[in-house]
Short mmCIF file of C-alpha atoms in Angstrom, two decimals:
data_model
loop_
_atom_site.label_atom_id
_atom_site.label_comp_id
_atom_site.label_asym_id
_atom_site.label_seq_id
_atom_site.Cartn_x
_atom_site.Cartn_y
_atom_site.Cartn_z
CA MET A 1242 1.85 0.32 -5.04
CA ASP A 1243 2.96 3.58 -6.54
CA THR A 1244 1.41 7.03 -6.38
CA ASN A 1245 -0.56 7.03 -9.63
CA LEU A 1246 -2.67 4.05 -8.58
CA VAL A 1247 -3.15 5.06 -4.96
CA ALA A 1248 -4.22 8.59 -5.88
CA GLY A 1249 -6.29 7.19 -8.75
CA TYR A 1250 -8.30 5.03 -6.37
CA TYR A 1251 -9.51 7.96 -4.27
CA LEU A 1252 -9.57 10.45 -7.15
CA PRO A 1253 -10.04 8.55 -10.44
CA ARG A 1254 -9.84 11.75 -12.51
CA SER A 1255 -6.11 11.83 -11.68
CA LEU A 1256 -5.53 8.53 -13.50
CA ASN A 1257 -5.86 8.56 -17.30
CA SER A 1258 -6.31 4.85 -18.02
CA ILE A 1259 -9.91 3.63 -17.72
CA ARG A 1260 -8.69 0.04 -17.39
CA ALA A 1261 -6.30 0.97 -14.57
CA LYS A 1262 -9.08 2.88 -12.78
CA GLU A 1263 -11.35 -0.16 -12.87
CA ARG A 1264 -8.64 -2.59 -11.85
CA ILE A 1265 -7.29 -0.63 -8.90
CA GLN A 1266 -10.81 -0.27 -7.53
CA ILE A 1267 -11.37 -4.03 -7.78
CA ILE A 1268 -8.05 -4.83 -6.09
CA LEU A 1269 -8.41 -2.40 -3.21
CA ASP A 1270 -12.11 -3.09 -2.62
CA SER A 1271 -11.39 -6.83 -2.64
CA VAL A 1272 -8.79 -6.27 0.10
CA ARG A 1273 -11.11 -3.91 1.95
CA SER A 1274 -13.84 -6.57 1.98
CA ASN A 1275 -11.35 -9.28 3.12
CA GLU A 1276 -11.88 -11.31 -0.05
CA ALA A 1277 -8.26 -10.91 -1.22
CA ASP A 1278 -5.48 -11.87 1.18
CA LEU A 1279 -2.98 -9.23 0.07
CA PHE A 1280 -0.63 -7.00 2.06
CA LEU A 1281 -0.46 -3.50 0.61
CA TYR A 1282 2.80 -1.57 0.89
CA ILE A 1283 3.06 2.11 -0.01
CA PRO A 1284 6.46 3.86 0.15
CA ASN A 1285 6.47 6.84 2.50
CA PHE A 1286 7.39 9.27 -0.29
CA CYS A 1287 4.40 7.99 -2.32
CA ILE A 1288 2.19 9.03 0.59
CA ALA A 1289 3.54 12.57 0.27
CA GLU A 1290 3.07 12.44 -3.51
CA THR A 1291 -0.53 11.24 -3.12
CA PHE A 1292 -1.40 14.20 -0.90
CA SER A 1293 0.28 16.44 -3.49
CA VAL A 1294 -1.91 15.00 -6.26
CA PHE A 1295 -5.01 15.75 -4.19
CA ALA A 1296 -3.79 19.32 -3.62
CA LYS A 1297 -3.11 19.80 -7.34
CA HIS A 1298 -6.69 18.90 -8.21
CA ALA A 1299 -8.05 21.10 -5.42
CA PHE A 1300 -5.99 24.25 -5.95
CA GLY A 1301 -4.16 24.01 -9.28
CA HIS A 1302 -6.74 25.80 -11.43
CA TRP A 1303 -3.95 26.87 -13.82
CA ASN A 1304 -2.42 23.38 -14.11
CA LYS A 1305 -2.77 21.73 -17.54
CA HIS A 1306 -3.84 18.48 -15.87
CA VAL A 1307 -6.67 20.25 -14.06
CA LYS A 1308 -7.83 23.08 -16.36
CA LYS A 1309 -10.31 21.10 -18.45
CA LYS A 1310 -11.75 19.24 -15.45
CA ARG A 1311 -11.72 22.22 -13.10
CA THR A 1312 -10.69 21.97 -9.49
CA ILE A 1313 -12.53 19.82 -6.95
CA ASP A 1314 -14.55 21.38 -4.15
CA LYS A 1315 -12.72 21.97 -0.87
CA ARG A 1316 -15.16 19.65 0.90
CA VAL A 1317 -14.24 16.87 -1.55
CA TYR A 1318 -10.55 17.60 -1.02
CA ASP A 1319 -10.93 17.45 2.76
CA SER A 1320 -12.91 14.21 2.55
CA ILE A 1321 -10.48 12.29 0.32
CA CYS A 1322 -7.55 13.48 2.46
CA ASP A 1323 -9.36 12.34 5.61
CA GLN A 1324 -10.12 8.94 4.05
CA PHE A 1325 -6.52 8.48 2.98
CA VAL A 1326 -5.28 9.45 6.46
CA ARG A 1327 -7.56 6.81 8.00
CA ASP A 1328 -6.34 4.19 5.54
CA ILE A 1329 -2.64 4.77 6.26
CA HIS A 1330 -2.95 5.35 10.02
CA ASN A 1331 -1.28 2.51 11.95
CA GLY A 1332 -1.27 0.39 8.78
CA ASN A 1333 -5.07 0.23 8.85
CA PHE A 1334 -5.26 -0.47 5.09
CA PHE A 1335 -1.93 0.49 3.52
CA TYR A 1336 1.35 -0.32 5.25
CA HIS A 1337 3.58 2.76 5.40
CA TYR A 1338 6.87 1.45 3.97
CA GLU A 1339 9.79 3.50 5.31
CA LEU A 1340 12.79 4.32 3.14
CA SER A 1341 16.03 2.83 4.48
CA ARG A 1342 19.73 2.70 3.65
CA TYR A 1343 19.22 -0.72 2.03
CA HIS A 1344 16.89 0.83 -0.52
CA VAL A 1345 19.39 3.59 -1.26
CA LEU A 1346 22.09 0.97 -1.82
CA ALA A 1347 19.82 -1.09 -4.08
CA ILE A 1348 19.23 1.89 -6.36
CA ASP A 1349 22.63 1.03 -7.88
CA LEU A 1350 20.97 -2.07 -9.34
CA VAL A 1351 18.29 0.00 -11.11
CA ALA A 1352 19.50 3.48 -12.05
CA PRO A 1353 22.46 2.36 -14.23
CA ILE A 1354 20.15 0.17 -16.33
CA ASP A 1355 17.63 2.99 -16.75
CA HIS A 1356 20.34 5.45 -17.83
CA TYR A 1357 22.27 3.04 -20.05
CA TYR A 1358 19.39 1.70 -22.13
CA GLN A 1359 17.07 3.97 -24.10
CA ILE A 1360 13.86 2.65 -22.61
CA THR A 1361 11.11 4.76 -24.12
CA ARG A 1362 8.19 6.53 -22.53
CA GLY A 1363 6.20 6.87 -25.75
CA LYS A 1364 7.73 6.74 -29.24
CA LYS A 1365 10.22 9.59 -28.92
CA ASN A 1366 10.69 10.28 -25.23
CA HIS A 1367 13.78 8.50 -23.90
CA ALA A 1368 13.98 10.48 -20.66
CA PRO A 1369 15.05 8.32 -17.70
CA MET A 1370 12.90 7.96 -14.59
CA GLY A 1371 13.29 10.10 -11.51
CA ALA A 1372 14.95 8.89 -8.32
CA PHE A 1373 11.63 8.15 -6.61
CA ASP A 1374 10.73 5.60 -9.31
CA HIS A 1375 14.19 4.05 -8.99
CA LEU A 1376 13.56 3.79 -5.25
CA ILE A 1377 10.21 2.06 -5.75
CA ILE A 1378 12.01 -0.73 -7.62
CA ALA A 1379 14.84 -0.73 -5.07
CA MET A 1380 12.32 -1.14 -2.27
CA GLY A 1381 10.77 -4.01 -4.21
CA ILE A 1382 14.20 -5.67 -4.44
CA HIS A 1383 14.50 -5.53 -0.65
CA LEU A 1384 11.02 -7.01 -0.13
CA ALA A 1385 11.78 -9.74 -2.68
CA HIS A 1386 14.97 -10.49 -0.75
CA ILE A 1387 12.92 -10.94 2.43
CA HIS A 1388 9.77 -12.67 1.14
CA GLY A 1389 10.87 -14.21 -2.16
CA ASN A 1390 10.39 -12.59 -5.55
CA GLU A 1391 7.32 -14.73 -6.28
CA ASN A 1392 5.53 -13.23 -3.25
CA VAL A 1393 6.07 -9.54 -4.04
CA CYS A 1394 4.62 -7.51 -6.90
CA ILE A 1395 5.13 -3.85 -7.83
CA VAL A 1396 1.79 -2.59 -9.12
CA SER A 1397 1.69 0.54 -11.24
CA ALA A 1398 0.17 2.22 -14.27
CA ASP A 1399 3.44 3.90 -15.26
CA ASP A 1400 4.82 2.49 -18.52
CA ARG A 1401 8.33 3.75 -17.86
CA LEU A 1402 8.59 2.18 -14.41
CA THR A 1403 7.32 -1.22 -15.54
CA ASN A 1404 9.42 -1.15 -18.75
CA VAL A 1405 12.58 -0.43 -16.74
CA LEU A 1406 11.72 -3.22 -14.32
CA GLU A 1407 11.14 -5.56 -17.25
CA LYS A 1408 14.60 -4.65 -18.59
CA CYS A 1409 16.16 -5.24 -15.17
CA LYS A 1410 14.74 -8.76 -15.25
CA SER A 1411 15.92 -9.50 -18.81
CA ASN A 1412 19.07 -11.34 -19.82
CA ILE A 1413 21.59 -8.50 -19.54
CA PRO A 1414 24.94 -9.64 -20.96
CA PRO A 1415 27.76 -10.29 -18.45
CA ASN A 1416 29.98 -7.57 -19.96
CA ILE A 1417 27.20 -4.98 -19.44
CA ILE A 1418 26.61 -6.22 -15.90
CA LYS A 1419 30.29 -5.60 -15.22
CA LYS A 1420 30.32 -2.26 -17.05
CA LEU A 1421 27.32 -0.96 -15.08
CA LYS A 1422 28.77 -2.38 -11.83
CA LEU A 1423 25.65 -4.48 -11.31
CA ASP A 1424 27.86 -7.18 -9.85
CA SER A 1425 27.66 -5.07 -6.68
CA ALA A 1426 24.42 -6.98 -6.07
CA GLN A 1427 26.49 -9.53 -4.19
CA LYS A 1428 27.38 -6.91 -1.58
CA VAL A 1429 23.87 -5.43 -1.42
CA THR A 1430 21.75 -8.58 -1.34
CA GLY A 1431 24.19 -11.45 -0.91
CA LYS A 1432 23.09 -12.76 -4.32
CA GLU A 1433 24.47 -12.49 -7.83
CA PHE A 1434 22.72 -10.09 -10.19
CA SER A 1435 19.87 -11.89 -11.96
CA SER A 1436 16.17 -11.60 -12.67
CA LYS A 1437 15.48 -13.38 -9.37
CA LEU A 1438 16.59 -10.29 -7.46
CA PHE A 1439 13.51 -8.43 -8.65
CA PRO A 1440 9.85 -8.77 -7.67
CA MET A 1441 6.99 -9.46 -10.04
CA HIS A 1442 5.34 -6.44 -11.64
CA LEU A 1443 2.02 -5.48 -13.17
CA ASN A 1444 1.08 -2.50 -15.29
CA LEU A 1445 -2.65 -2.23 -14.66
CA LYS A 1446 -3.00 -0.20 -17.85
CA THR A 1447 -1.59 -2.84 -20.19
CA ALA A 1448 -1.55 -6.21 -18.38
CA THR A 1449 -3.67 -8.98 -19.88
CA ASN A 1450 -6.26 -10.78 -17.79
CA LEU A 1451 -3.97 -13.82 -17.89
CA GLU A 1452 -1.11 -11.78 -16.40
CA MET A 1453 -3.48 -10.48 -13.71
CA THR A 1454 -4.49 -14.06 -12.93
CA GLN A 1455 -0.87 -15.22 -12.74
CA VAL A 1456 -0.18 -12.64 -10.02
CA PHE A 1457 -3.44 -12.70 -8.05
CA GLY A 1458 -4.50 -16.31 -8.59
CA SER A 1459 -7.75 -15.27 -10.27
CA TRP A 1460 -9.13 -12.28 -12.09
CA PRO A 1461 -11.28 -10.37 -11.50
CA LEU A 1462 -10.95 -10.65 -7.74
CA MET A 1463 -14.07 -11.17 -5.66
CA VAL A 1464 -15.42 -8.10 -3.86
CA GLY A 1465 -17.63 -8.69 -0.85
CA GLU A 1466 -19.64 -6.39 1.36
CA HIS A 1467 -17.53 -3.72 3.01
CA GLN A 1468 -17.70 -0.26 4.46
CA SER A 1469 -17.22 1.98 1.47
CA ALA A 1470 -14.29 4.37 1.33
CA TYR A 1471 -14.83 7.97 0.33
CA ARG A 1472 -13.88 8.37 -3.33
CA TRP A 1473 -14.59 11.21 -5.77
CA VAL A 1474 -15.46 9.59 -9.09
CA LYS A 1475 -16.74 12.64 -11.02
#
């Protein structure tokens, strides 16, 4: 899971998509109540980014993302930080996924595609992703290598990230694979470059209910009784 969904679970005001807000709550509460048998990975740098999102909404009174909503109370800020700390401590709820050299190597299978193709974020914005988003996909490649690509899914609400991942899994011509040096996949993963290198993906903002069902087995997921997590939904 990436930062926008994790932060959006505890602090829904930080996530713009109503559909994504509803879906991430269902997914995480289903896991919290032991109804869904899912293992939740969060990259270590996304943990840092999540705390940064909380801080922005607590102290960034001048920030354009916060101005209209106003900052959250310090007690709210302390409470959502405390809840998040409990959820990541010793893998209690989220598994803290450490960045490794294998992920850095696998970025060479993502970044060239992002920079070569004009994959839009909106109608006019062709700006490539940042390195952290490249790393999220690279970390997914490594998990797919270990567990099988049908058992790993990158879940996000970021159009750019999921669009780039979709392009990575498309039929890229052999001459472009060679040009972008994607044939280095053999050295990185022991496999030829293909769509099977990459995990499944879901954009909770745009995915259809059928796509949600294909990944999770059913949708919506069942949510049973559970100890509620502190969330600030105002």
